Amino acid sequence: MNQIEPHGLQPEITKHSGVGLVTIAGLSVVFGDAKSQTIALQTTDLTLEPGTFTAVIGPSGCGKSTLLNAVAGFTAPTSGSIHVDGREVSTPHPSVGVIFQNFALFPWFTARGNVEFALKRFGLSRKERRERAMAALAEVGLEEHSRKFPGQLSGGMKQRVAIARTLAADPDVLLMDEPFGALDAQTRLRMHELLTDIWMRRRKTVLFVTHDVDEALRLADTIEVMATSPGRIIQTVSVSLKRPRPVDRMSEDFLELRGQLLSLLRNED
């Protein structure tokens, strides 16, 4: 049965173990100074179990990206803590990979060059970098396009390169900030299928930010619903739809969950 549960406190860090465990405890993020402050994220507790796929949805300005950036180590918490596999996050974490909406590819590198460049920080040999880059590009279906530059690729192919670049580093946790938001509907559906296939093979821990309820339902095991003013998690929704999930949105279970999620979001407008 699909379940909607009130969001509450999560277990302590010491009660969990495993690769890809993310534990967020008492997290808040406040921007500005003493005279003018904006609470981007109110006290938040959340645990992402290893190998799970969690989506975060909510209206603009509710703190979705702030939450992701804090887990990535890009935004410092005002209070509280974030741990990945027991190690506190204060700067970008080597076990965490991030995929953005804007692809962030270097136009002067080929697809393979973009993936290889991201591997330089690991001290790998040129041969190792090339092998890992080609393996990652093959995994996203771009092996035959490895010598093309970003300007020669479609939007969907660029995002595949961005995914390959992150996969090549083999992080334990994948953070994705509306990665398919700039793509057309048909390409987005293909990317959903690709991401699901990759996740089912690799079982990375995924935190996926989106404003699209249907996208969240197609991809996630759990959906965290956020509200604004201040940004906070208001509900945790368990998704038990069988995988692989068809594109057809007319199944009874899908429509029931969709209606519940839309109702939650409308109530927070």
Coordinates of C-alpha atoms in Angstrom, one line a residue:
M1 CA 0.0 0.0 0.0
N2 CA 1.2 3.5 -0.7
Q3 CA 1.6 5.5 2.5
I4 CA 1.7 9.1 3.4
E5 CA 3.3 9.8 6.8
P6 CA 3.8 12.9 8.8
H7 CA 7.5 14.0 8.7
G8 CA 9.2 13.5 12.0
L9 CA 12.6 12.9 13.7
Q10 CA 14.9 10.4 12.1
P11 CA 17.0 7.8 14.0
E12 CA 20.5 8.8 15.3
I13 CA 23.6 8.3 13.1
T14 CA 24.9 5.5 15.2
K15 CA 21.9 3.3 14.5
H16 CA 22.8 3.0 10.8
S17 CA 25.6 1.7 8.8
G18 CA 26.3 1.2 5.1
V19 CA 27.8 2.8 2.0
G20 CA 25.8 5.7 0.8
L21 CA 24.1 6.5 4.1
V22 CA 23.1 10.2 4.4
T23 CA 21.9 11.5 7.8
I24 CA 20.6 15.1 8.3
A25 CA 20.1 16.2 11.8
G26 CA 18.6 19.5 13.0
L27 CA 19.6 21.2 9.8
S28 CA 18.7 24.8 9.2
V29 CA 20.0 27.4 6.7
V30 CA 19.5 31.1 7.2
F31 CA 20.7 33.7 4.7
G32 CA 21.4 37.4 5.4
D33 CA 22.5 39.3 8.5
A34 CA 21.0 40.2 11.8
K35 CA 19.0 43.0 10.3
S36 CA 17.5 41.1 7.4
Q37 CA 17.3 37.3 7.5
T38 CA 15.6 34.7 5.3
I39 CA 15.0 31.2 6.7
A40 CA 15.7 29.1 3.6
L41 CA 15.5 25.9 5.5
Q42 CA 13.9 25.3 8.9
T43 CA 15.1 22.6 11.3
T44 CA 15.2 19.5 9.2
D45 CA 15.8 15.8 10.0
L46 CA 16.1 13.3 7.3
T47 CA 17.8 9.9 6.7
L48 CA 18.6 8.5 3.2
E49 CA 19.2 4.8 3.6
P50 CA 21.9 3.3 1.3
G51 CA 20.7 2.5 -2.2
T52 CA 17.4 4.3 -1.9
F53 CA 15.9 6.8 -4.4
T54 CA 14.4 9.9 -2.7
A55 CA 12.7 12.8 -4.5
V56 CA 12.1 16.2 -3.1
I57 CA 9.2 18.3 -4.4
G58 CA 7.7 21.6 -3.4
P59 CA 6.9 25.1 -4.7
S60 CA 9.6 27.5 -5.8
G61 CA 11.5 29.0 -2.8
C62 CA 10.7 26.1 -0.4
G63 CA 14.4 25.2 0.0
K64 CA 14.7 22.2 -2.2
S65 CA 17.9 23.3 -3.8
T66 CA 19.2 24.7 -0.5
L67 CA 18.8 21.2 1.0
L68 CA 20.6 19.6 -1.9
N69 CA 23.4 22.2 -1.9
A70 CA 23.9 21.6 1.9
V71 CA 24.2 17.9 1.4
A72 CA 26.7 18.5 -1.5
G73 CA 28.8 20.7 0.8
F74 CA 28.2 23.9 -1.3
T75 CA 26.1 25.6 1.4
A76 CA 27.1 25.7 5.0
P77 CA 24.4 24.9 7.6
T78 CA 23.5 27.6 10.1
S79 CA 22.8 24.9 12.6
G80 CA 22.6 21.1 12.6
S81 CA 24.8 18.6 10.8
I82 CA 25.0 16.4 7.7
H83 CA 26.9 13.1 7.6
V84 CA 27.7 10.8 4.7
D85 CA 28.7 7.4 5.8
G86 CA 29.5 8.8 9.3
R87 CA 31.7 11.6 8.0
E88 CA 30.4 15.2 8.6
V89 CA 29.9 17.3 5.5
S90 CA 31.4 20.7 5.6
T91 CA 32.9 20.9 2.1
P92 CA 32.2 18.9 -1.1
H93 CA 32.4 15.2 -0.1
P94 CA 34.4 12.8 -2.3
S95 CA 31.6 10.2 -2.0
V96 CA 29.0 12.6 -3.3
G97 CA 28.3 13.3 -7.0
V98 CA 26.2 16.2 -8.2
I99 CA 24.3 16.5 -11.5
F100 CA 22.8 19.9 -12.4
Q101 CA 20.2 21.1 -14.9
N102 CA 22.6 23.2 -17.0
F103 CA 24.9 20.3 -17.9
A104 CA 28.0 22.3 -16.9
L105 CA 30.2 20.9 -19.8
F106 CA 33.3 22.5 -21.1
P107 CA 32.7 23.4 -24.8
W108 CA 36.3 22.9 -25.7
F109 CA 36.4 19.3 -24.6
T110 CA 34.8 16.3 -26.3
A111 CA 32.3 14.2 -24.5
R112 CA 35.1 11.9 -23.5
G113 CA 37.3 14.8 -22.6
N114 CA 34.7 16.2 -20.2
V115 CA 34.4 12.9 -18.4
E116 CA 38.2 12.4 -18.3
F117 CA 38.8 15.9 -17.0
A118 CA 36.5 15.2 -14.0
L119 CA 38.7 12.2 -13.1
K120 CA 41.9 14.1 -12.8
R121 CA 41.4 14.9 -9.2
F122 CA 41.6 11.2 -8.3
G123 CA 45.2 10.9 -9.5
L124 CA 44.5 8.2 -12.1
S125 CA 46.7 7.5 -15.1
R126 CA 45.7 8.8 -18.5
K127 CA 44.9 5.2 -19.5
E128 CA 42.7 4.6 -16.4
R129 CA 40.9 7.9 -17.0
R130 CA 40.2 7.0 -20.6
E131 CA 39.0 3.5 -19.7
R132 CA 36.6 4.8 -17.0
A133 CA 35.3 7.6 -19.2
M134 CA 34.6 5.3 -22.1
A135 CA 32.9 2.7 -19.8
A136 CA 30.7 5.5 -18.3
L137 CA 29.8 6.9 -21.8
A138 CA 28.9 3.4 -22.9
E139 CA 26.6 3.0 -19.9
V140 CA 24.6 6.0 -21.0
G141 CA 24.6 5.0 -24.6
L142 CA 27.1 7.5 -25.9
E143 CA 30.1 5.4 -26.7
E144 CA 29.8 6.2 -30.4
H145 CA 29.6 9.9 -29.7
S146 CA 32.6 10.2 -27.4
R147 CA 34.6 12.3 -29.9
K148 CA 31.8 14.9 -30.3
F149 CA 31.9 18.3 -28.7
P150 CA 29.0 19.6 -26.6
G151 CA 27.9 21.9 -29.5
Q152 CA 27.4 18.9 -31.6
L153 CA 25.1 17.1 -29.1
S154 CA 21.4 17.5 -28.3
G155 CA 20.2 18.5 -24.9
G156 CA 19.5 14.9 -23.9
M157 CA 22.9 13.8 -25.1
K158 CA 24.6 16.6 -23.1
Q159 CA 22.8 15.5 -20.0
R160 CA 23.9 11.9 -20.6
V161 CA 27.5 13.2 -20.7
A162 CA 26.9 15.0 -17.4
I163 CA 25.6 11.8 -15.9
A164 CA 28.5 9.8 -17.3
R165 CA 30.9 12.3 -15.9
T166 CA 29.5 11.7 -12.4
L167 CA 29.2 7.9 -12.8
A168 CA 32.8 7.6 -13.8
A169 CA 33.8 8.9 -10.4
D170 CA 31.7 6.1 -8.8
P171 CA 30.2 8.2 -5.9
D172 CA 28.1 6.5 -3.3
V173 CA 25.5 9.3 -3.3
L174 CA 24.0 11.0 -6.4
L175 CA 22.5 14.5 -5.9
M176 CA 20.4 15.7 -8.9
D177 CA 18.9 19.2 -9.0
E178 CA 16.1 19.2 -11.6
P179 CA 18.5 17.6 -14.1
F180 CA 15.9 17.1 -16.8
G181 CA 14.0 20.4 -16.4
A182 CA 15.4 21.9 -19.7
L183 CA 14.6 18.9 -21.8
D184 CA 11.5 18.3 -24.0
A185 CA 8.8 15.9 -22.7
Q186 CA 9.8 13.0 -24.9
T187 CA 13.5 13.3 -24.1
R188 CA 12.7 13.5 -20.4
L189 CA 10.8 10.2 -20.5
R190 CA 13.8 8.6 -22.1
M191 CA 16.1 10.0 -19.4
H192 CA 13.7 8.7 -16.8
E193 CA 14.1 5.2 -18.2
L194 CA 17.9 5.6 -18.4
L195 CA 18.2 6.9 -14.9
T196 CA 16.0 4.1 -13.6
D197 CA 18.1 1.5 -15.4
I198 CA 21.3 2.9 -14.0
W199 CA 19.9 3.1 -10.4
M200 CA 18.6 -0.4 -10.5
R201 CA 22.1 -1.7 -11.6
R202 CA 24.2 0.4 -9.4
R203 CA 21.9 1.0 -6.4
K204 CA 23.4 4.4 -5.5
T205 CA 21.7 6.6 -2.9
V206 CA 19.9 9.3 -4.9
L207 CA 18.5 12.6 -3.8
F208 CA 16.5 14.1 -6.7
V209 CA 15.0 17.6 -6.6
T210 CA 12.1 18.3 -8.9
H211 CA 8.9 20.4 -9.1
D212 CA 7.2 17.8 -11.2
V213 CA 5.0 15.4 -9.3
D214 CA 4.8 12.9 -12.2
E215 CA 8.6 12.8 -12.5
A216 CA 8.9 12.1 -8.8
L217 CA 6.4 9.3 -9.0
R218 CA 8.1 7.7 -11.9
L219 CA 11.5 7.6 -10.2
A220 CA 11.4 7.6 -6.5
D221 CA 10.9 5.1 -3.6
T222 CA 10.2 8.0 -1.2
I223 CA 9.0 11.6 -1.9
E224 CA 9.7 14.4 0.6
V225 CA 7.1 17.1 0.2
M226 CA 8.3 20.6 1.2
A227 CA 6.5 23.9 2.0
T228 CA 7.7 27.4 2.0
S229 CA 7.9 30.4 4.4
P230 CA 10.0 28.9 6.0
G231 CA 11.3 26.0 3.8
R232 CA 10.6 22.7 5.6
I233 CA 9.6 19.1 5.0
I234 CA 5.9 18.6 5.8
Q235 CA 5.2 15.0 4.6
T236 CA 7.0 11.8 3.7
V237 CA 5.3 9.8 1.0
S238 CA 6.2 6.1 0.4
V239 CA 5.9 5.0 -3.2
S240 CA 5.3 1.3 -3.7
L241 CA 4.6 1.3 -7.5
K242 CA 6.3 -1.6 -9.1
R243 CA 9.4 -1.1 -11.2
P244 CA 10.0 -0.6 -14.0
R245 CA 7.2 1.9 -14.0
P246 CA 5.4 2.4 -17.3
V247 CA 5.0 5.8 -18.9
D248 CA 1.2 5.3 -18.6
R249 CA -0.1 7.6 -15.9
M250 CA -3.6 6.2 -15.8
S251 CA -3.1 3.3 -13.3
E252 CA -5.3 3.6 -10.2
D253 CA -2.4 3.6 -7.8
F254 CA -0.5 6.3 -9.8
L255 CA -3.5 8.5 -9.9
E256 CA -4.3 8.1 -6.2
L257 CA -0.8 9.1 -5.2
R258 CA -0.7 11.9 -7.7
G259 CA -3.9 13.3 -6.3
Q260 CA -2.6 13.1 -2.7
L261 CA 0.6 14.9 -3.6
L262 CA -1.1 17.6 -5.6
S263 CA -3.5 18.2 -2.7
L264 CA -0.6 18.6 -0.3
L265 CA 1.1 21.1 -2.6
R266 CA -2.2 23.1 -3.1
N267 CA -2.7 23.3 0.6
E268 CA 0.7 25.0 0.9
D269 CA 0.1 27.6 -1.8

